[in-house]
Coordinates of C-alpha atoms in Angstrom, one line a residue:
M1 CA 23.8 -13.8 33.1
K2 CA 22.4 -11.4 35.7
F3 CA 22.8 -7.6 35.7
G4 CA 21.9 -6.2 39.1
F5 CA 21.9 -2.6 38.1
F6 CA 18.5 -3.0 36.4
S7 CA 16.5 -3.5 39.6
L8 CA 15.4 0.1 39.9
A9 CA 14.0 0.1 36.4
F10 CA 11.5 -2.7 37.1
S11 CA 9.7 -0.8 39.9
F12 CA 8.1 1.5 37.3
G13 CA 5.5 0.5 34.7
I14 CA 6.5 3.2 32.3
Y15 CA 8.4 3.6 29.1
L16 CA 12.0 3.8 30.1
S17 CA 14.3 6.6 28.9
A18 CA 16.8 5.1 26.5
Q19 CA 19.2 8.0 26.9
S20 CA 19.4 7.7 30.7
I21 CA 20.5 4.1 30.8
T22 CA 21.9 3.4 27.3
W23 CA 25.3 2.7 28.7
D24 CA 24.1 -0.2 30.9
W25 CA 22.1 -1.8 28.1
C26 CA 24.9 -1.4 25.6
A27 CA 27.2 -3.1 28.1
M28 CA 24.8 -6.0 28.4
A29 CA 24.5 -6.2 24.6
Q30 CA 28.3 -6.1 24.2
H31 CA 28.4 -9.2 26.5
E32 CA 25.4 -11.0 25.1
F33 CA 26.2 -10.6 21.4
Q34 CA 29.9 -10.5 21.8
I35 CA 30.3 -7.3 19.9
Q36 CA 32.2 -4.1 20.1
A37 CA 29.4 -1.9 21.3
S38 CA 31.3 1.3 21.4
G39 CA 34.6 2.8 20.3
P40 CA 35.9 5.2 17.7
N41 CA 33.0 6.1 15.3
L42 CA 30.9 3.2 16.7
E43 CA 27.7 3.5 18.7
C44 CA 25.0 1.4 20.3
D45 CA 21.6 2.8 19.6
I46 CA 18.7 1.8 21.9
T47 CA 15.5 2.2 19.7
D48 CA 12.9 1.0 22.2
A49 CA 12.7 -0.3 25.8
Y50 CA 9.6 -1.0 27.9
W51 CA 8.5 -3.1 30.8
D52 CA 5.7 -5.6 30.1
K53 CA 3.6 -5.9 33.3
N54 CA 1.8 -9.0 32.0
S55 CA 4.9 -11.1 31.5
A56 CA 7.1 -9.3 33.9
V57 CA 9.8 -8.9 31.2
L58 CA 11.8 -5.9 30.1
H59 CA 12.1 -5.7 26.3
V60 CA 15.1 -3.9 24.9
Y61 CA 15.6 -3.2 21.2
L62 CA 18.8 -1.8 19.8
S63 CA 20.8 -1.4 16.6
Q64 CA 24.4 -0.8 15.8
K65 CA 25.7 2.5 14.3
A66 CA 28.8 3.7 12.5
F67 CA 29.5 7.4 12.1
G68 CA 26.0 8.0 13.4
Y69 CA 24.3 6.0 10.7
V70 CA 22.3 2.8 11.4
I71 CA 23.6 -0.5 10.1
E72 CA 20.9 -2.1 8.0
P73 CA 19.1 -4.4 8.2
Q74 CA 20.5 -5.8 11.5
R75 CA 18.4 -5.4 14.6
L76 CA 19.0 -6.8 18.1
A77 CA 16.7 -7.4 21.0
M78 CA 17.1 -8.6 24.6
H79 CA 14.3 -9.8 26.9
I80 CA 15.2 -9.5 30.6
D81 CA 13.4 -10.6 33.7
A82 CA 13.1 -8.7 37.0
Q83 CA 16.3 -10.2 38.3
G84 CA 18.3 -8.9 35.4
T85 CA 18.6 -12.3 33.6
V86 CA 18.5 -12.3 29.8
L87 CA 15.8 -14.8 29.1
F88 CA 16.0 -14.6 25.3
K89 CA 17.8 -12.6 22.7
T90 CA 17.3 -12.2 19.0
G91 CA 19.2 -10.8 16.1
V92 CA 22.7 -11.3 14.6
A93 CA 25.2 -8.6 15.4
V94 CA 27.9 -7.3 13.0
K95 CA 31.2 -8.2 14.7
K96 CA 34.6 -6.5 14.4
L97 CA 33.0 -3.3 13.2
S98 CA 36.1 -1.2 13.5
E99 CA 37.8 -3.4 10.9
K100 CA 35.0 -3.0 8.4
I101 CA 34.6 0.8 8.6
T102 CA 37.2 2.8 6.9
A103 CA 35.7 6.2 6.3
N104 CA 32.5 8.3 6.5
S105 CA 32.2 9.3 2.9
F106 CA 29.0 9.5 0.8
R107 CA 29.0 10.6 -2.8
N108 CA 25.3 11.5 -2.9
T109 CA 22.9 13.5 -0.9
E110 CA 19.5 12.4 0.3
I111 CA 17.7 14.2 -2.5
S112 CA 20.1 13.2 -5.3
I113 CA 19.9 9.5 -4.4
A114 CA 16.1 9.5 -4.1
G115 CA 15.9 11.3 -7.5
A116 CA 18.2 8.8 -9.1
Y117 CA 16.3 5.8 -7.8
L118 CA 12.9 7.2 -8.9
K119 CA 14.2 8.0 -12.3
S120 CA 15.5 4.4 -12.7
V121 CA 12.1 3.0 -11.7
L122 CA 9.7 5.5 -13.4
H123 CA 12.0 6.1 -16.5
S124 CA 11.5 9.9 -16.2
E125 CA 12.8 12.8 -14.2
V126 CA 11.0 13.7 -11.0
A127 CA 10.8 16.9 -9.0
L128 CA 11.6 16.5 -5.3
Q129 CA 10.8 19.1 -2.6
Q130 CA 12.0 18.6 1.0
I131 CA 9.2 19.3 3.4
N132 CA 11.0 18.9 6.7
T133 CA 14.0 20.7 8.2
R134 CA 15.4 18.6 11.0
T135 CA 18.8 17.2 10.2
D136 CA 18.5 14.3 12.7
E137 CA 15.8 12.5 10.8
A138 CA 15.2 11.2 7.3
A139 CA 14.6 13.8 4.6
R140 CA 10.9 13.8 3.7
L141 CA 10.6 14.6 0.0
Q142 CA 7.4 15.5 -1.9
V143 CA 7.3 13.8 -5.3
N144 CA 6.2 15.9 -8.3
S145 CA 4.3 18.3 -6.0
S146 CA 2.0 15.5 -4.9
Q147 CA 0.2 16.0 -1.6
T148 CA 0.3 12.3 -0.8
E149 CA 3.3 10.7 -2.6
I150 CA 6.3 11.0 -0.3
I151 CA 9.7 9.4 -0.3
E152 CA 11.9 9.5 2.8
S153 CA 15.7 9.3 2.3
Q154 CA 18.3 8.6 5.0
K155 CA 22.0 7.7 5.0
A156 CA 22.8 4.3 6.4
F157 CA 25.3 1.4 6.1
Y158 CA 24.2 -1.9 4.7
Y159 CA 25.8 -5.1 6.0
D160 CA 26.2 -7.7 3.2
E161 CA 26.1 -11.1 4.9
N162 CA 27.6 -12.8 1.8
T163 CA 30.8 -10.7 1.7
G164 CA 30.9 -9.5 5.3
Q165 CA 31.3 -5.9 4.0
L166 CA 29.7 -2.7 5.1
I167 CA 28.4 -0.6 2.1
A168 CA 27.6 3.1 2.2
A169 CA 23.9 3.2 1.4
F170 CA 20.6 5.1 1.7
K171 CA 17.4 3.8 3.1
L172 CA 14.4 5.0 1.1
V173 CA 10.7 4.7 2.2
W174 CA 8.5 5.4 -0.8
Q175 CA 4.8 6.1 0.1
R176 CA 2.5 5.7 -2.9
P177 CA -1.1 5.9 -1.6
D178 CA -2.6 5.7 -5.1
E179 CA -0.9 2.3 -5.6
H180 CA -1.8 1.1 -2.1
S181 CA 2.0 0.8 -1.6
V182 CA 4.7 1.8 0.9
Q183 CA 8.1 0.4 -0.2
Q184 CA 11.3 0.3 1.7
I185 CA 14.4 0.2 -0.5
I186 CA 18.1 0.2 0.5
V187 CA 20.3 1.4 -2.4
A188 CA 24.1 1.7 -2.7
D189 CA 25.5 5.2 -2.5
E190 CA 28.0 4.3 -5.2
D191 CA 25.7 3.3 -8.1
V192 CA 22.1 3.2 -6.8
T193 CA 22.1 -0.6 -6.9
V194 CA 19.1 -2.0 -5.0
L195 CA 20.5 -3.9 -2.0
Q196 CA 17.2 -4.7 -0.4
H197 CA 13.6 -4.1 -1.3
S198 CA 10.4 -4.8 0.6
E199 CA 6.7 -3.9 0.6
R200 CA 5.4 -2.4 3.9
V201 CA 1.7 -2.7 3.1
L202 CA 0.8 -6.3 3.8
S203 CA -1.9 -7.5 1.3
C204 CA -3.8 -10.7 1.9
E205 CA -5.3 -12.2 -1.3
L206 CA -7.1 -15.5 -1.8
I207 CA -5.0 -18.5 -1.0
P208 CA -6.7 -22.0 -1.3
G209 CA -6.6 -24.0 1.9
Q210 CA -8.1 -24.7 5.2
F211 CA -6.8 -24.2 8.7
S212 CA -7.5 -26.3 11.8
M213 CA -6.7 -25.4 15.4
N214 CA -7.5 -26.2 19.1
Q215 CA -8.3 -22.9 20.9
N216 CA -9.6 -21.8 24.3
R217 CA -10.4 -18.1 24.6
I218 CA -11.7 -16.5 27.8
V219 CA -12.7 -12.8 27.9
S220 CA -14.2 -11.6 31.1
V221 CA -16.3 -8.4 31.6
S222 CA -14.9 -5.8 33.8
A223 CA -16.8 -3.6 36.2
P224 CA -18.7 -0.6 34.6
F225 CA -16.7 2.5 33.9
A226 CA -17.8 6.1 33.5
A227 CA -18.0 6.4 29.7
P228 CA -21.0 7.2 27.6
D229 CA -23.4 4.4 26.7
A230 CA -23.1 3.2 23.1
S231 CA -24.7 0.4 21.1
Y232 CA -23.9 -1.2 17.8
R233 CA -25.8 -3.6 15.6
V234 CA -23.0 -5.8 14.3
F235 CA -21.8 -9.3 13.7
A236 CA -20.6 -9.4 17.3
Q237 CA -17.8 -11.4 18.7
P238 CA -17.5 -14.4 18.1
T239 CA -19.9 -14.2 15.1
E240 CA -17.6 -14.0 12.2
S241 CA -19.8 -13.0 9.2
P242 CA -23.2 -13.4 7.6
S243 CA -22.4 -17.0 7.0
H244 CA -21.9 -17.6 10.8
G245 CA -25.0 -15.9 12.2
S246 CA -27.1 -12.8 12.5
R247 CA -26.3 -9.3 13.7
T248 CA -27.1 -8.4 17.3
L249 CA -27.4 -5.1 19.1
I250 CA -24.4 -4.9 21.5
V251 CA -24.6 -2.4 24.3
N252 CA -21.4 -0.9 25.8
P253 CA -18.8 -3.4 24.5
H254 CA -16.1 -1.0 25.7
L255 CA -16.9 -2.3 29.2
L256 CA -15.2 -5.6 28.3
N257 CA -11.9 -3.9 29.1
P258 CA -12.4 -0.3 30.4
D259 CA -8.8 0.0 31.2
A260 CA -8.0 -0.2 27.5
S261 CA -10.6 2.5 26.6
P262 CA -11.2 4.5 29.7
L263 CA -13.2 7.2 27.7
G264 CA -15.1 4.7 25.7
W265 CA -14.8 4.3 21.9
H266 CA -15.9 7.8 20.9
D267 CA -13.6 10.2 22.7
D268 CA -10.0 10.7 21.6
G269 CA -8.9 12.7 24.6
S270 CA -9.5 16.0 22.9
G271 CA -13.2 15.7 22.4
S272 CA -16.1 13.3 21.9
S273 CA -17.9 12.4 18.7
T274 CA -21.1 10.8 17.6
Y275 CA -19.4 9.4 14.6
T276 CA -17.3 6.2 14.1
R277 CA -14.2 8.0 15.3
G278 CA -12.5 7.8 18.7
N279 CA -9.3 7.1 20.5
N280 CA -8.6 3.7 18.9
C281 CA -10.0 4.0 15.4
L282 CA -11.3 6.1 12.6
S283 CA -13.7 4.1 10.5
Y284 CA -15.1 5.5 7.3
E285 CA -15.9 4.6 3.6
D286 CA -13.2 5.4 1.0
R287 CA -14.8 4.5 -2.3
D288 CA -12.7 7.0 -4.2
A289 CA -9.5 5.7 -2.7
N290 CA -8.2 9.1 -1.6
N291 CA -7.1 7.6 1.8
A292 CA -9.0 10.1 3.9
P293 CA -12.6 11.0 4.9
E294 CA -13.8 13.9 2.8
A295 CA -16.7 14.8 5.1
D296 CA -18.6 13.6 8.1
S297 CA -20.9 11.7 5.7
N298 CA -18.0 9.2 5.2
F299 CA -18.5 8.1 8.8
A300 CA -21.5 6.4 10.4
D301 CA -23.4 8.7 12.8
G302 CA -24.9 7.2 15.9
G303 CA -26.5 10.4 17.0
A304 CA -26.6 11.8 20.6
D305 CA -27.4 8.3 21.9
L306 CA -24.5 6.7 20.1
R307 CA -26.8 4.1 18.7
F308 CA -25.2 2.6 15.6
D309 CA -28.2 0.6 14.4
F310 CA -28.5 0.6 10.7
P311 CA -30.3 -1.7 8.2
L312 CA -28.4 -4.3 6.2
H313 CA -29.6 -5.5 2.8
I314 CA -26.9 -8.1 2.1
D315 CA -28.2 -9.0 -1.4
T316 CA -28.0 -5.5 -2.8
I317 CA -25.0 -3.3 -3.9
P318 CA -22.5 -2.7 -1.1
E319 CA -22.8 1.1 -1.1
I320 CA -26.4 0.9 0.2
N321 CA -25.0 -0.6 3.4
K322 CA -22.3 2.0 4.0
D323 CA -23.4 2.9 7.6
A324 CA -23.7 -0.8 8.6
S325 CA -20.4 -1.6 7.0
V326 CA -18.6 1.3 8.7
S327 CA -20.1 0.4 12.1
N328 CA -19.1 -3.2 11.8
L329 CA -15.5 -2.3 10.9
F330 CA -15.4 0.2 13.8
Y331 CA -16.7 -2.3 16.3
W332 CA -14.1 -5.0 15.3
N333 CA -11.1 -2.6 15.3
N334 CA -12.0 -1.5 18.8
I335 CA -12.6 -5.1 19.9
M336 CA -9.1 -6.0 18.7
H337 CA -7.6 -3.0 20.5
D338 CA -9.3 -3.8 23.8
V339 CA -8.7 -7.5 23.8
W340 CA -5.0 -7.3 23.0
H341 CA -4.5 -4.4 25.4
R342 CA -5.3 -7.0 28.1
Y343 CA -2.7 -9.4 26.7
G344 CA 0.1 -6.8 26.6
F345 CA -0.3 -4.8 23.3
D346 CA -0.6 -1.6 25.2
E347 CA 0.6 2.0 25.1
L348 CA 4.2 1.0 26.1
S349 CA 4.5 -1.7 23.4
G350 CA 3.3 0.6 20.6
N351 CA -0.4 0.0 20.3
F352 CA -2.7 2.2 18.2
Q353 CA -4.2 5.2 20.1
A354 CA -4.7 8.9 19.5
D355 CA -4.1 9.6 23.2
N356 CA -1.9 7.4 25.4
F357 CA -3.2 8.9 28.7
Y358 CA 0.4 9.5 29.9
R359 CA 1.0 5.7 30.0
G360 CA 4.1 5.9 27.8
G361 CA 4.8 5.2 24.1
L362 CA 3.9 7.7 21.3
S363 CA 0.3 8.8 20.8
G364 CA -1.3 10.1 17.6
D365 CA -1.6 6.7 15.8
R366 CA -5.2 5.4 16.0
V367 CA -6.1 3.0 13.1
K368 CA -7.5 4.5 9.9
A369 CA -10.0 1.8 8.9
E370 CA -11.3 2.3 5.4
T371 CA -14.3 0.3 4.1
L372 CA -15.5 -0.1 0.5
D373 CA -12.0 1.1 -0.4
D374 CA -11.3 1.8 -4.1
I375 CA -14.6 0.1 -5.0
W376 CA -14.3 0.6 -8.7
E377 CA -11.0 -1.2 -9.0
A378 CA -10.0 -3.2 -6.0
R379 CA -11.3 -6.8 -5.4
N380 CA -10.7 -9.8 -3.3
N381 CA -8.1 -8.3 -1.0
A382 CA -7.4 -6.4 2.2
N383 CA -4.2 -4.8 3.5
F384 CA -2.7 -3.2 6.6
Y385 CA 0.1 -0.7 6.6
T386 CA 2.1 -0.3 9.9
P387 CA 4.4 2.7 10.3
S388 CA 6.4 3.2 13.5
D389 CA 4.9 4.2 16.8
G390 CA 3.3 7.6 16.6
T391 CA 2.0 7.4 13.0
S392 CA -1.4 6.0 12.2
P393 CA -1.6 2.6 10.5
V394 CA -4.1 2.2 7.7
M395 CA -6.5 -0.8 7.2
Q396 CA -8.0 -1.0 3.7
M397 CA -11.0 -3.3 3.2
Y398 CA -12.2 -4.1 -0.3
V399 CA -15.2 -5.7 -1.8
W400 CA -15.0 -9.4 -2.8
Q401 CA -16.2 -11.2 -5.8
Q402 CA -16.0 -14.7 -7.3
P403 CA -14.9 -15.1 -10.0
V404 CA -12.7 -12.0 -10.1
Y405 CA -14.5 -10.7 -13.1
D406 CA -18.2 -10.6 -14.0
T407 CA -19.1 -13.4 -16.3
I408 CA -21.4 -13.5 -19.3
I409 CA -22.2 -16.8 -20.9
C410 CA -22.5 -16.4 -24.6
S411 CA -23.8 -19.4 -26.6
T412 CA -25.4 -20.5 -29.8
L413 CA -27.7 -23.4 -30.8
S414 CA -24.8 -25.1 -32.7
G415 CA -22.6 -25.5 -29.6
F416 CA -20.5 -22.4 -29.4
K417 CA -20.3 -21.4 -25.7
R418 CA -17.9 -18.9 -24.1
K419 CA -17.4 -17.1 -20.8
V420 CA -16.8 -13.4 -21.5
P421 CA -15.3 -11.0 -19.0
Y422 CA -17.5 -8.0 -18.5
I423 CA -17.1 -5.2 -15.9
Q424 CA -19.5 -2.3 -15.9
A425 CA -18.3 0.9 -14.2
T426 CA -18.6 4.6 -14.2
V427 CA -15.0 5.6 -14.5
S428 CA -12.4 4.8 -17.1
K429 CA -9.3 3.9 -15.0
P430 CA -7.5 0.7 -16.0
L431 CA -8.3 -2.3 -13.9
K432 CA -5.7 -3.4 -11.3
S433 CA -4.5 -6.9 -10.6
P434 CA -5.9 -9.5 -10.3
F435 CA -8.4 -8.4 -12.9
T436 CA -8.4 -9.3 -16.5
G437 CA -11.0 -8.1 -18.9
T438 CA -12.7 -5.1 -20.4
R439 CA -13.9 -2.1 -18.5
L440 CA -16.8 -0.5 -20.2
I441 CA -17.9 3.0 -19.5
L442 CA -21.0 3.1 -21.7
G443 CA -24.3 1.2 -22.0
V444 CA -26.4 -0.4 -19.3
G445 CA -25.9 -3.7 -17.5
I446 CA -26.3 -7.0 -19.2
P447 CA -29.9 -8.3 -18.5
K448 CA -30.4 -11.5 -16.7
Y449 CA -31.1 -13.3 -20.0
L450 CA -31.0 -12.1 -23.6
S451 CA -31.5 -14.2 -26.7
A452 CA -31.5 -12.7 -30.2
E453 CA -29.9 -13.1 -33.6
A454 CA -26.3 -12.0 -34.1
I455 CA -26.2 -9.5 -37.0
L456 CA -23.1 -8.0 -38.5
V457 CA -23.6 -4.3 -39.0
R458 CA -23.2 -2.6 -42.4
D459 CA -22.6 1.1 -42.8
L460 CA -22.1 3.6 -45.6
W461 CA -18.3 3.6 -45.9
A462 CA -15.5 1.1 -45.8
P463 CA -14.6 -0.7 -43.7
W464 CA -18.3 -1.6 -43.9
S465 CA -18.8 -3.3 -40.5
D466 CA -17.3 -0.9 -38.0
A467 CA -20.4 1.3 -37.5
C468 CA -18.4 4.5 -37.6
D469 CA -21.0 5.8 -40.1
S470 CA -24.7 5.5 -40.4
I471 CA -25.9 1.9 -40.5
V472 CA -27.7 0.8 -43.7
N473 CA -29.1 -2.6 -42.5
S474 CA -31.3 -1.2 -39.7
S475 CA -34.2 -3.5 -40.7
E476 CA -32.0 -6.6 -39.9
L477 CA -30.7 -5.1 -36.6
Q478 CA -34.2 -4.4 -35.2
G479 CA -34.4 -6.4 -31.9
N480 CA -31.1 -8.2 -32.5
I481 CA -27.5 -8.2 -31.3
A482 CA -25.1 -6.0 -33.4
L483 CA -21.7 -7.4 -34.1
I484 CA -19.2 -4.5 -34.7
D485 CA -15.6 -4.7 -35.8
K486 CA -12.9 -2.7 -33.9
A487 CA -12.4 0.7 -35.5
N488 CA -10.6 3.9 -35.3
C489 CA -13.7 5.8 -34.2
Y490 CA -14.9 5.9 -30.6
P491 CA -16.8 2.9 -29.3
D492 CA -19.6 5.0 -27.9
L493 CA -20.2 6.4 -31.4
Q494 CA -20.3 2.9 -32.8
A495 CA -22.7 1.8 -30.1
L496 CA -24.9 4.8 -30.6
H497 CA -25.3 4.0 -34.3
A498 CA -26.2 0.4 -33.5
Q499 CA -28.7 1.6 -30.9
K500 CA -30.3 4.0 -33.4
A501 CA -30.6 1.1 -35.8
G502 CA -32.7 -0.8 -33.3
A503 CA -30.1 -3.2 -31.8
V504 CA -30.8 -4.6 -28.3
A505 CA -27.1 -5.2 -27.5
V506 CA -23.6 -4.6 -29.0
V507 CA -20.7 -7.0 -29.1
M508 CA -17.5 -5.3 -30.1
M509 CA -15.1 -7.7 -31.9
S510 CA -11.5 -7.2 -31.0
D511 CA -8.6 -7.8 -33.4
S512 CA -6.5 -9.3 -30.7
D513 CA -6.6 -12.6 -28.8
E514 CA -5.4 -10.9 -25.7
Y515 CA -8.0 -9.7 -23.2
P516 CA -9.6 -6.6 -24.8
S517 CA -8.2 -3.3 -23.7
S518 CA -10.2 -0.6 -22.0
L519 CA -12.8 1.1 -24.2
D520 CA -12.5 4.8 -24.4
N521 CA -15.4 7.0 -25.3
S522 CA -16.1 10.6 -26.5
S523 CA -19.2 12.6 -25.7
Y524 CA -21.9 10.0 -26.5
G525 CA -21.5 7.6 -23.6
S526 CA -24.4 8.9 -21.6
L527 CA -26.7 8.3 -24.6
I528 CA -26.1 4.6 -24.7
Q529 CA -29.0 2.6 -23.3
I530 CA -28.2 -0.9 -24.5
P531 CA -25.6 -3.4 -23.1
V532 CA -22.1 -3.2 -24.7
M533 CA -19.5 -5.9 -24.4
Q534 CA -16.3 -6.9 -26.1
V535 CA -14.9 -10.3 -27.1
S536 CA -11.5 -11.5 -28.3
A537 CA -10.6 -12.0 -32.0
S538 CA -10.8 -15.8 -31.7
D539 CA -14.3 -15.7 -30.1
A540 CA -15.4 -13.1 -32.7
A541 CA -14.3 -15.5 -35.5
I542 CA -16.6 -18.1 -34.0
L543 CA -19.5 -15.7 -33.6
M544 CA -19.1 -14.7 -37.3
Q545 CA -19.8 -18.4 -38.2
H546 CA -23.3 -18.0 -36.6
L547 CA -24.5 -14.8 -38.3
N548 CA -28.2 -14.5 -38.6
K549 CA -28.7 -17.3 -36.0
P550 CA -29.9 -17.0 -32.4
V551 CA -27.2 -16.1 -29.9
S552 CA -28.0 -16.3 -26.1
I553 CA -26.4 -13.9 -23.6
E554 CA -26.9 -15.0 -20.0
N555 CA -26.0 -12.8 -17.1
R556 CA -23.8 -14.5 -14.5
L557 CA -22.8 -11.5 -12.5
P558 CA -21.9 -12.6 -9.0
P559 CA -22.7 -10.2 -6.1
L560 CA -20.1 -7.9 -4.6
L561 CA -19.5 -8.9 -1.0
D562 CA -18.2 -6.3 1.5
G563 CA -15.1 -7.5 3.4
S564 CA -15.9 -5.3 6.3
F565 CA -18.7 -7.7 7.3
D566 CA -16.0 -10.5 7.6
A567 CA -14.4 -10.3 11.0
G568 CA -11.9 -13.0 10.0
I569 CA -10.3 -10.6 7.5
I570 CA -10.5 -7.7 9.9
C571 CA -8.8 -9.6 12.7
H572 CA -6.1 -11.0 10.4
E573 CA -5.2 -7.6 9.1
Y574 CA -5.2 -5.9 12.5
A575 CA -2.9 -8.7 13.8
H576 CA -0.3 -7.7 11.2
G577 CA -0.1 -4.4 13.0
I578 CA 0.3 -6.1 16.3
S579 CA 3.1 -8.4 15.1
N580 CA 4.9 -5.6 13.3
R581 CA 5.0 -3.4 16.4
L582 CA 6.0 -6.2 18.7
T583 CA 8.7 -8.0 16.7
G584 CA 11.3 -5.3 16.4
G585 CA 9.9 -2.8 19.0
P586 CA 7.5 0.0 18.4
S587 CA 10.0 2.1 16.4
T588 CA 11.2 -0.6 14.1
V589 CA 8.4 -2.1 12.0
S590 CA 10.4 -3.7 9.1
C591 CA 11.5 -6.9 10.8
L592 CA 8.8 -9.0 9.1
D593 CA 9.7 -8.0 5.5
N594 CA 11.6 -11.1 4.6
A595 CA 10.1 -14.2 3.0
E596 CA 10.7 -16.6 5.9
Q597 CA 8.7 -14.9 8.7
A598 CA 5.8 -15.8 10.8
G599 CA 3.6 -12.8 10.3
E600 CA 0.9 -14.6 8.3
G601 CA 0.8 -17.5 10.8
W602 CA 0.5 -15.1 13.8
S603 CA -2.3 -13.3 12.1
D604 CA -4.2 -16.6 11.5
Y605 CA -3.7 -17.6 15.1
L606 CA -5.1 -14.3 16.4
V607 CA -8.1 -14.8 14.2
F608 CA -8.8 -18.2 15.8
H609 CA -8.2 -16.7 19.3
D610 CA -10.7 -13.9 18.7
L611 CA -13.4 -15.8 16.9
S612 CA -13.5 -19.0 18.9
P613 CA -16.5 -19.3 21.2
V614 CA -16.0 -18.8 24.9
G615 CA -15.6 -22.1 26.7
L616 CA -14.2 -24.0 23.7
S617 CA -12.0 -26.7 25.3
L618 CA -8.5 -27.5 24.2
S619 CA -9.7 -31.0 23.2
Q620 CA -12.2 -29.6 20.7
S621 CA -10.8 -29.3 17.2
R622 CA -12.3 -26.6 15.0
S623 CA -11.7 -26.7 11.3
R624 CA -12.6 -23.5 9.5
Y625 CA -11.9 -21.2 6.5
L626 CA -10.7 -17.7 6.8
A627 CA -12.6 -15.2 4.6
F628 CA -15.3 -17.9 4.6
W629 CA -18.1 -15.5 3.6
S630 CA -16.2 -13.0 1.5
S631 CA -14.6 -15.6 -0.7
S632 CA -17.9 -17.5 -1.2
K633 CA -16.7 -20.4 1.0
Q634 CA -13.9 -21.3 -1.5
A635 CA -10.7 -20.1 0.0
S636 CA -8.8 -18.6 2.9
V637 CA -6.7 -15.6 3.6

């Protein structure tokens, strides 16, 4: 059906004022979705509307309200051409609203319902402090005086598709940066029953498989624009990773689409920078997982010439390559911004920029791209958090490792052979999923190869083999591996006694067949200069059968690979931000929370689009892995 009163709106390439024309669009929605769009205590709420100059389509996103509260999780959208014809519409409206709404009565307040929910999850009381004052927005509540943990609470109605009833409810958004989590929960006002729960931080772990696709990508170079020269030594488009080619020094890549980044990549509209920060992206290392750069040293510095040309030693520890890593991540985030700006993910549609140059949409939301994130704990993953337009998304890139734990091969001449999990670190936090194993905070790394006899320690007091007291069989331990039983004293004290007795390594024998728990220490940890590892009770029992016999310990520690050198992962994660902002409109980013959604597939498609060589014909089939390099050529994201 055509609606002629829209013709004026299409002559402007700007974000349209929802308030000025809400009545017209709601009238269209009433017809298209066959709903009661207005009436006593009922409203039609236009959340976003913008004109896409690339497709010549007006996108209108709206929701239904009752008593001023949004009805969750329903969202509606209409996509209209320049003649006023609805080309496509999405969403399922709640019909006969006036029959379902009886009263506007809530038992709880925003603070009380948030407190009740957190208590049910955390099993303890929490202190909540409201940090905003506006009554027309969700209450922002600080959790236990934390500077980073926030829960938002807002009244809503929840439509139960099974019963057809509207339930008085609250929508909670719980931000837990320390857990890499932002959860959206809808709970019933009556009894805090969880009606809907979803995770807003999209994590992409290893998934076995291979993808194949025909793709033709064409990106032309625009005319030069007045922005500072800049160069980057990176795995440049379409080189995906170290497995696909070498780094090259790319000069002025912002000229690929100067309309997308008119000030270049290092000016955010309020000032220029020589660091990896600009209008589209902040790129920095976040090894301690505090979700913010602590100093300029967290960025890469290109100097006055903006020359980001740093050495890369791919076979060493990732921290050595921090500047190269940050630069590569910065480059690819900007490439994604500029390429998809050309295809319509621009300021109006909710893209990620600090300054929108008066082109519409909300500014202040450049991507925070974090490399080497949470390096002591996080492995084999990456994630992307997309808030609504005007708030910065966060991309977190981790190091990768196969297998997921460091492996020590422990064997004897008589046939005993076990793989032992071993993780050496400098902090004592418990490991996060998908890790299993022991975190040791004392001793040195396992050598490449160590062969010696396994000797059970004997000390002065019972129990005789826990090394909590001075060891009496030092002559036997000289140059050999000390087997020590689990004890009530600190492991670093046990290891210190073995070291003083001349042992070249320590194997702590657990009393459990579960993976050994974390080893605590006291004040002796810094004194330990020999390797310390722990085995399960069943493995310990086998080792005890080989006392005073040679035991070999072979180091099989795989290298840590920095995901920020894998453009397949970067593009995949960035694409989550694009699909989240486009599906429900820039203000509604929770439309892809359900299980049956195409977000992962769309992200994979955008990877192939951005990494396929120019000129690849549609008849050419390309089979490839995603996360090819990071996952050691074994799996895909």
